[in-house]
GROMACS .gro file of C-alpha atoms in nm:
model
  266
    1UNK     CA    1  -2.570  -0.853   0.053
    2UNK     CA    2  -2.247  -0.839  -0.177
    3UNK     CA    3  -2.035  -1.100  -0.322
    4UNK     CA    4  -1.714  -1.130  -0.065
    5UNK     CA    5  -1.406  -1.002  -0.211
    6UNK     CA    6  -1.072  -1.153  -0.283
    7UNK     CA    7  -0.703  -1.063  -0.314
    8UNK     CA    8  -0.547  -1.249  -0.657
    9UNK     CA    9  -0.342  -1.447  -0.373
   10UNK     CA   10  -0.622  -1.644  -0.255
   11UNK     CA   11  -0.536  -1.974  -0.388
   12UNK     CA   12  -0.235  -1.930  -0.211
   13UNK     CA   13  -0.364  -1.865   0.100
   14UNK     CA   14  -0.643  -2.146   0.065
   15UNK     CA   15  -0.341  -2.409  -0.010
   16UNK     CA   16  -0.131  -2.290   0.331
   17UNK     CA   17  -0.442  -2.400   0.502
   18UNK     CA   18  -0.518  -1.984   0.592
   19UNK     CA   19  -0.850  -1.920   0.788
   20UNK     CA   20  -1.051  -1.641   0.670
   21UNK     CA   21  -1.255  -1.338   0.797
   22UNK     CA   22  -1.456  -1.095   0.705
   23UNK     CA   23  -1.276  -0.699   0.720
   24UNK     CA   24  -1.515  -0.424   0.491
   25UNK     CA   25  -1.626  -0.704   0.269
   26UNK     CA   26  -1.298  -0.853   0.206
   27UNK     CA   27  -1.224  -1.181   0.295
   28UNK     CA   28  -0.880  -1.142   0.415
   29UNK     CA   29  -0.665  -1.475   0.571
   30UNK     CA   30  -0.645  -1.375   0.979
   31UNK     CA   31  -0.362  -1.664   1.063
   32UNK     CA   32  -0.189  -1.975   0.942
   33UNK     CA   33  -0.078  -2.172   1.225
   34UNK     CA   34  -0.059  -1.944   1.510
   35UNK     CA   35  -0.054  -1.584   1.580
   36UNK     CA   36   0.296  -1.630   1.832
   37UNK     CA   37   0.457  -1.781   1.516
   38UNK     CA   38   0.359  -1.504   1.272
   39UNK     CA   39   0.476  -1.259   1.560
   40UNK     CA   40   0.832  -1.413   1.607
   41UNK     CA   41   0.892  -1.495   1.202
   42UNK     CA   42   0.833  -1.090   1.194
   43UNK     CA   43   1.042  -1.022   1.439
   44UNK     CA   44   1.314  -1.286   1.405
   45UNK     CA   45   1.346  -1.293   1.045
   46UNK     CA   46   1.064  -1.185   0.792
   47UNK     CA   47   0.712  -1.193   0.697
   48UNK     CA   48   0.501  -1.170   0.375
   49UNK     CA   49   0.148  -0.969   0.409
   50UNK     CA   50  -0.097  -0.928   0.120
   51UNK     CA   51  -0.268  -0.606   0.172
   52UNK     CA   52  -0.405  -0.593  -0.143
   53UNK     CA   53  -0.766  -0.542  -0.032
   54UNK     CA   54  -0.585  -0.160   0.069
   55UNK     CA   55  -0.712   0.116  -0.163
   56UNK     CA   56  -0.514   0.372  -0.399
   57UNK     CA   57  -0.612   0.662  -0.610
   58UNK     CA   58  -0.375   0.864  -0.867
   59UNK     CA   59  -0.443   1.222  -0.868
   60UNK     CA   60  -0.262   1.391  -1.193
   61UNK     CA   61  -0.240   1.721  -1.335
   62UNK     CA   62  -0.082   2.083  -1.366
   63UNK     CA   63  -0.167   2.155  -1.046
   64UNK     CA   64  -0.155   1.810  -0.819
   65UNK     CA   65   0.101   1.910  -0.561
   66UNK     CA   66  -0.088   2.252  -0.504
   67UNK     CA   67  -0.462   2.092  -0.488
   68UNK     CA   68  -0.282   1.819  -0.243
   69UNK     CA   69  -0.188   2.044  -0.010
   70UNK     CA   70  -0.550   2.203   0.045
   71UNK     CA   71  -0.696   1.823   0.034
   72UNK     CA   72  -0.449   1.649   0.256
   73UNK     CA   73  -0.308   1.760   0.576
   74UNK     CA   74   0.070   1.933   0.514
   75UNK     CA   75   0.247   2.044   0.220
   76UNK     CA   76   0.234   1.767  -0.069
   77UNK     CA   77   0.359   2.035  -0.311
   78UNK     CA   78   0.720   2.014  -0.196
   79UNK     CA   79   0.740   1.646  -0.157
   80UNK     CA   80   1.043   1.517  -0.433
   81UNK     CA   81   0.974   1.289  -0.695
   82UNK     CA   82   1.098   0.960  -0.577
   83UNK     CA   83   0.984   1.043  -0.173
   84UNK     CA   84   0.656   0.958   0.011
   85UNK     CA   85   0.493   1.130   0.297
   86UNK     CA   86   0.190   1.001   0.594
   87UNK     CA   87  -0.072   1.240   0.582
   88UNK     CA   88  -0.448   1.283   0.668
   89UNK     CA   89  -0.754   1.344   0.511
   90UNK     CA   90  -0.934   1.558   0.732
   91UNK     CA   91  -1.322   1.584   0.744
   92UNK     CA   92  -1.492   2.009   0.846
   93UNK     CA   93  -1.547   1.896   1.204
   94UNK     CA   94  -1.105   1.843   1.242
   95UNK     CA   95  -1.184   1.514   1.256
   96UNK     CA   96  -0.993   1.229   1.053
   97UNK     CA   97  -1.146   1.046   0.742
   98UNK     CA   98  -0.869   0.813   0.714
   99UNK     CA   99  -0.439   0.830   0.734
  100UNK     CA  100  -0.276   0.756   0.417
  101UNK     CA  101   0.070   0.775   0.222
  102UNK     CA  102   0.112   0.958  -0.057
  103UNK     CA  103   0.389   0.881  -0.319
  104UNK     CA  104   0.513   1.131  -0.584
  105UNK     CA  105   0.559   0.914  -0.912
  106UNK     CA  106   0.655   1.275  -1.129
  107UNK     CA  107   0.588   1.631  -1.083
  108UNK     CA  108   0.250   1.610  -1.167
  109UNK     CA  109   0.145   1.240  -1.101
  110UNK     CA  110   0.044   1.126  -0.715
  111UNK     CA  111  -0.036   0.820  -0.557
  112UNK     CA  112  -0.248   0.776  -0.249
  113UNK     CA  113  -0.278   0.445  -0.070
  114UNK     CA  114  -0.547   0.437   0.241
  115UNK     CA  115  -0.697   0.212   0.472
  116UNK     CA  116  -0.931  -0.018   0.243
  117UNK     CA  117  -1.227   0.021   0.521
  118UNK     CA  118  -1.247   0.381   0.389
  119UNK     CA  119  -1.262   0.350   0.055
  120UNK     CA  120  -1.561   0.521  -0.050
  121UNK     CA  121  -1.507   0.809   0.209
  122UNK     CA  122  -1.166   0.885   0.081
  123UNK     CA  123  -1.289   0.871  -0.290
  124UNK     CA  124  -1.575   1.080  -0.217
  125UNK     CA  125  -1.362   1.329  -0.015
  126UNK     CA  126  -1.083   1.398  -0.270
  127UNK     CA  127  -1.389   1.384  -0.583
  128UNK     CA  128  -1.551   1.670  -0.411
  129UNK     CA  129  -1.213   1.852  -0.327
  130UNK     CA  130  -1.130   1.821  -0.698
  131UNK     CA  131  -1.417   2.031  -0.789
  132UNK     CA  132  -1.285   2.306  -1.019
  133UNK     CA  133  -0.960   2.211  -0.962
  134UNK     CA  134  -0.690   2.115  -1.260
  135UNK     CA  135  -0.656   1.782  -1.140
  136UNK     CA  136  -0.810   1.416  -1.230
  137UNK     CA  137  -0.861   1.195  -0.930
  138UNK     CA  138  -0.907   0.811  -1.014
  139UNK     CA  139  -0.953   0.551  -0.805
  140UNK     CA  140  -0.733   0.290  -0.916
  141UNK     CA  141  -0.776   0.001  -0.631
  142UNK     CA  142  -0.875  -0.277  -0.873
  143UNK     CA  143  -0.557  -0.232  -1.056
  144UNK     CA  144  -0.323  -0.252  -0.780
  145UNK     CA  145  -0.214  -0.560  -0.549
  146UNK     CA  146   0.014  -0.508  -0.277
  147UNK     CA  147   0.288  -0.749  -0.108
  148UNK     CA  148   0.446  -0.637   0.259
  149UNK     CA  149   0.780  -0.772   0.319
  150UNK     CA  150   0.879  -0.694   0.697
  151UNK     CA  151   1.156  -0.765   0.989
  152UNK     CA  152   1.493  -0.794   0.985
  153UNK     CA  153   1.542  -1.024   0.721
  154UNK     CA  154   1.328  -0.829   0.514
  155UNK     CA  155   1.619  -0.663   0.259
  156UNK     CA  156   1.766  -1.003   0.200
  157UNK     CA  157   1.438  -1.146   0.122
  158UNK     CA  158   1.381  -0.895  -0.139
  159UNK     CA  159   1.732  -0.887  -0.262
  160UNK     CA  160   1.749  -1.226  -0.340
  161UNK     CA  161   1.408  -1.271  -0.500
  162UNK     CA  162   1.547  -1.340  -0.895
  163UNK     CA  163   1.163  -1.233  -1.025
  164UNK     CA  164   1.245  -0.867  -0.928
  165UNK     CA  165   1.453  -0.693  -1.162
  166UNK     CA  166   1.563  -0.353  -1.273
  167UNK     CA  167   1.533  -0.225  -0.968
  168UNK     CA  168   1.572   0.175  -1.025
  169UNK     CA  169   1.773   0.217  -0.668
  170UNK     CA  170   1.990  -0.048  -0.512
  171UNK     CA  171   1.828  -0.178  -0.176
  172UNK     CA  172   2.153  -0.011  -0.012
  173UNK     CA  173   2.081   0.325  -0.123
  174UNK     CA  174   1.686   0.355  -0.081
  175UNK     CA  175   1.605   0.574   0.211
  176UNK     CA  176   1.322   0.529   0.459
  177UNK     CA  177   0.986   0.702   0.280
  178UNK     CA  178   1.091   0.645  -0.027
  179UNK     CA  179   1.045   0.452  -0.348
  180UNK     CA  180   1.213   0.307  -0.653
  181UNK     CA  181   1.062   0.098  -0.970
  182UNK     CA  182   1.166  -0.225  -1.034
  183UNK     CA  183   1.002  -0.475  -1.224
  184UNK     CA  184   0.863  -0.841  -1.092
  185UNK     CA  185   0.865  -1.121  -1.375
  186UNK     CA  186   0.883  -0.827  -1.599
  187UNK     CA  187   0.528  -0.641  -1.483
  188UNK     CA  188   0.581  -0.314  -1.337
  189UNK     CA  189   0.666  -0.260  -0.934
  190UNK     CA  190   0.701  -0.030  -0.701
  191UNK     CA  191   0.885  -0.083  -0.441
  192UNK     CA  192   0.835   0.179  -0.098
  193UNK     CA  193   1.008   0.149   0.209
  194UNK     CA  194   0.712   0.263   0.416
  195UNK     CA  195   0.665  -0.008   0.688
  196UNK     CA  196   0.472   0.073   1.023
  197UNK     CA  197   0.677  -0.183   1.206
  198UNK     CA  198   0.993  -0.005   1.340
  199UNK     CA  199   1.169  -0.282   1.174
  200UNK     CA  200   1.313  -0.334   0.783
  201UNK     CA  201   0.989  -0.336   0.597
  202UNK     CA  202   0.907  -0.285   0.218
  203UNK     CA  203   0.581  -0.282   0.047
  204UNK     CA  204   0.544  -0.365  -0.377
  205UNK     CA  205   0.272  -0.277  -0.533
  206UNK     CA  206   0.215  -0.442  -0.901
  207UNK     CA  207  -0.080  -0.506  -1.129
  208UNK     CA  208  -0.323  -0.758  -0.973
  209UNK     CA  209  -0.172  -1.064  -1.187
  210UNK     CA  210   0.196  -1.034  -1.103
  211UNK     CA  211   0.158  -1.169  -0.751
  212UNK     CA  212  -0.033  -1.503  -0.854
  213UNK     CA  213   0.367  -1.576  -1.024
  214UNK     CA  214   0.441  -1.554  -0.689
  215UNK     CA  215   0.598  -1.898  -0.514
  216UNK     CA  216   0.499  -1.950  -0.135
  217UNK     CA  217   0.589  -2.151   0.118
  218UNK     CA  218   0.511  -2.538   0.057
  219UNK     CA  219   0.368  -2.493   0.429
  220UNK     CA  220   0.386  -2.181   0.703
  221UNK     CA  221   0.541  -2.415   0.919
  222UNK     CA  222   0.841  -2.447   0.713
  223UNK     CA  223   0.938  -2.105   0.708
  224UNK     CA  224   1.104  -2.119   0.307
  225UNK     CA  225   1.098  -1.822   0.140
  226UNK     CA  226   0.930  -1.973  -0.156
  227UNK     CA  227   0.851  -1.687  -0.366
  228UNK     CA  228   1.265  -1.685  -0.477
  229UNK     CA  229   1.391  -1.956  -0.706
  230UNK     CA  230   1.715  -1.979  -0.565
  231UNK     CA  231   1.839  -1.982  -0.170
  232UNK     CA  232   1.730  -1.687  -0.005
  233UNK     CA  233   1.689  -1.595   0.373
  234UNK     CA  234   1.366  -1.721   0.592
  235UNK     CA  235   1.005  -1.594   0.548
  236UNK     CA  236   0.692  -1.673   0.654
  237UNK     CA  237   0.385  -1.579   0.467
  238UNK     CA  238   0.171  -1.393   0.699
  239UNK     CA  239  -0.205  -1.317   0.804
  240UNK     CA  240  -0.268  -1.002   0.684
  241UNK     CA  241  -0.330  -0.756   1.023
  242UNK     CA  242  -0.596  -0.557   0.805
  243UNK     CA  243  -0.596  -0.175   1.029
  244UNK     CA  244  -0.881   0.103   1.008
  245UNK     CA  245  -0.784   0.377   1.244
  246UNK     CA  246  -0.993   0.619   1.157
  247UNK     CA  247  -1.362   0.611   1.134
  248UNK     CA  248  -1.473   0.996   1.131
  249UNK     CA  249  -1.640   1.003   0.788
  250UNK     CA  250  -2.002   1.195   0.884
  251UNK     CA  251  -1.895   1.575   0.781
  252UNK     CA  252  -1.877   1.613   0.458
  253UNK     CA  253  -1.628   1.784   0.241
  254UNK     CA  254  -1.661   2.098   0.068
  255UNK     CA  255  -1.540   2.214  -0.297
  256UNK     CA  256  -1.239   2.387  -0.341
  257UNK     CA  257  -1.279   2.754  -0.363
  258UNK     CA  258  -0.888   2.956  -0.431
  259UNK     CA  259  -0.773   3.173  -0.115
  260UNK     CA  260  -0.735   3.521  -0.209
  261UNK     CA  261  -0.401   3.505  -0.044
  262UNK     CA  262  -0.341   3.190  -0.315
  263UNK     CA  263  -0.105   3.208  -0.606
  264UNK     CA  264  -0.232   2.851  -0.736
  265UNK     CA  265  -0.296   2.780  -1.055
  266UNK     CA  266  -0.637   2.594  -1.117
   0.00000   0.00000   0.00000
């Protein structure tokens, strides 16, 4: 048995009295006070979720877009820089290895975020399919920390956070399934509006050391947005809800072989 893994916010969770549970080798907070209180916080104001256990991969190279057209479901090469797209990593049988979100960071630079429990399967599939392609696939999961802010006051909470600076796209102009560059306490930050809740939601991605600088509520019961130095709307630090909906990882991946009608450069 390997040692359990923790996110960069472990000390914050412990100081707030979180109950932990195992998820794919990660010790994740499952609740603070009550599931119902956290539910109401997200529906009525805002909740802050630690999702740093998620897996991240970069795909870089002159043919990165065309490679992702082959490796994933959908036409990722048509994705504009600054936008994101939900996609599927499919097995040979047609089953799903994992569902992912793909961000186009530059013409030849993509970021893929997958479920934590499928990190190894996604890494293996992407690496195998990249054989012979003009791309470099890298597992950068340990270089990222992720925080999700969800609820009707999520945008206001982020806008009131002094430590977030140099936002490339104003909050009022950021579209759904789009991202903006920024900084948190001087560290690089990617802000993405890609939430699943059906309400206003944003995810932030940064180096692991940056979240350690975040303040937190003095107690979940007080529901104060403690990661801002000035007054901001109510926000509650909520337990993570690890999701791993896709479990078909049994079918082997095949290496890329150009189709006769393909005009991609590999």
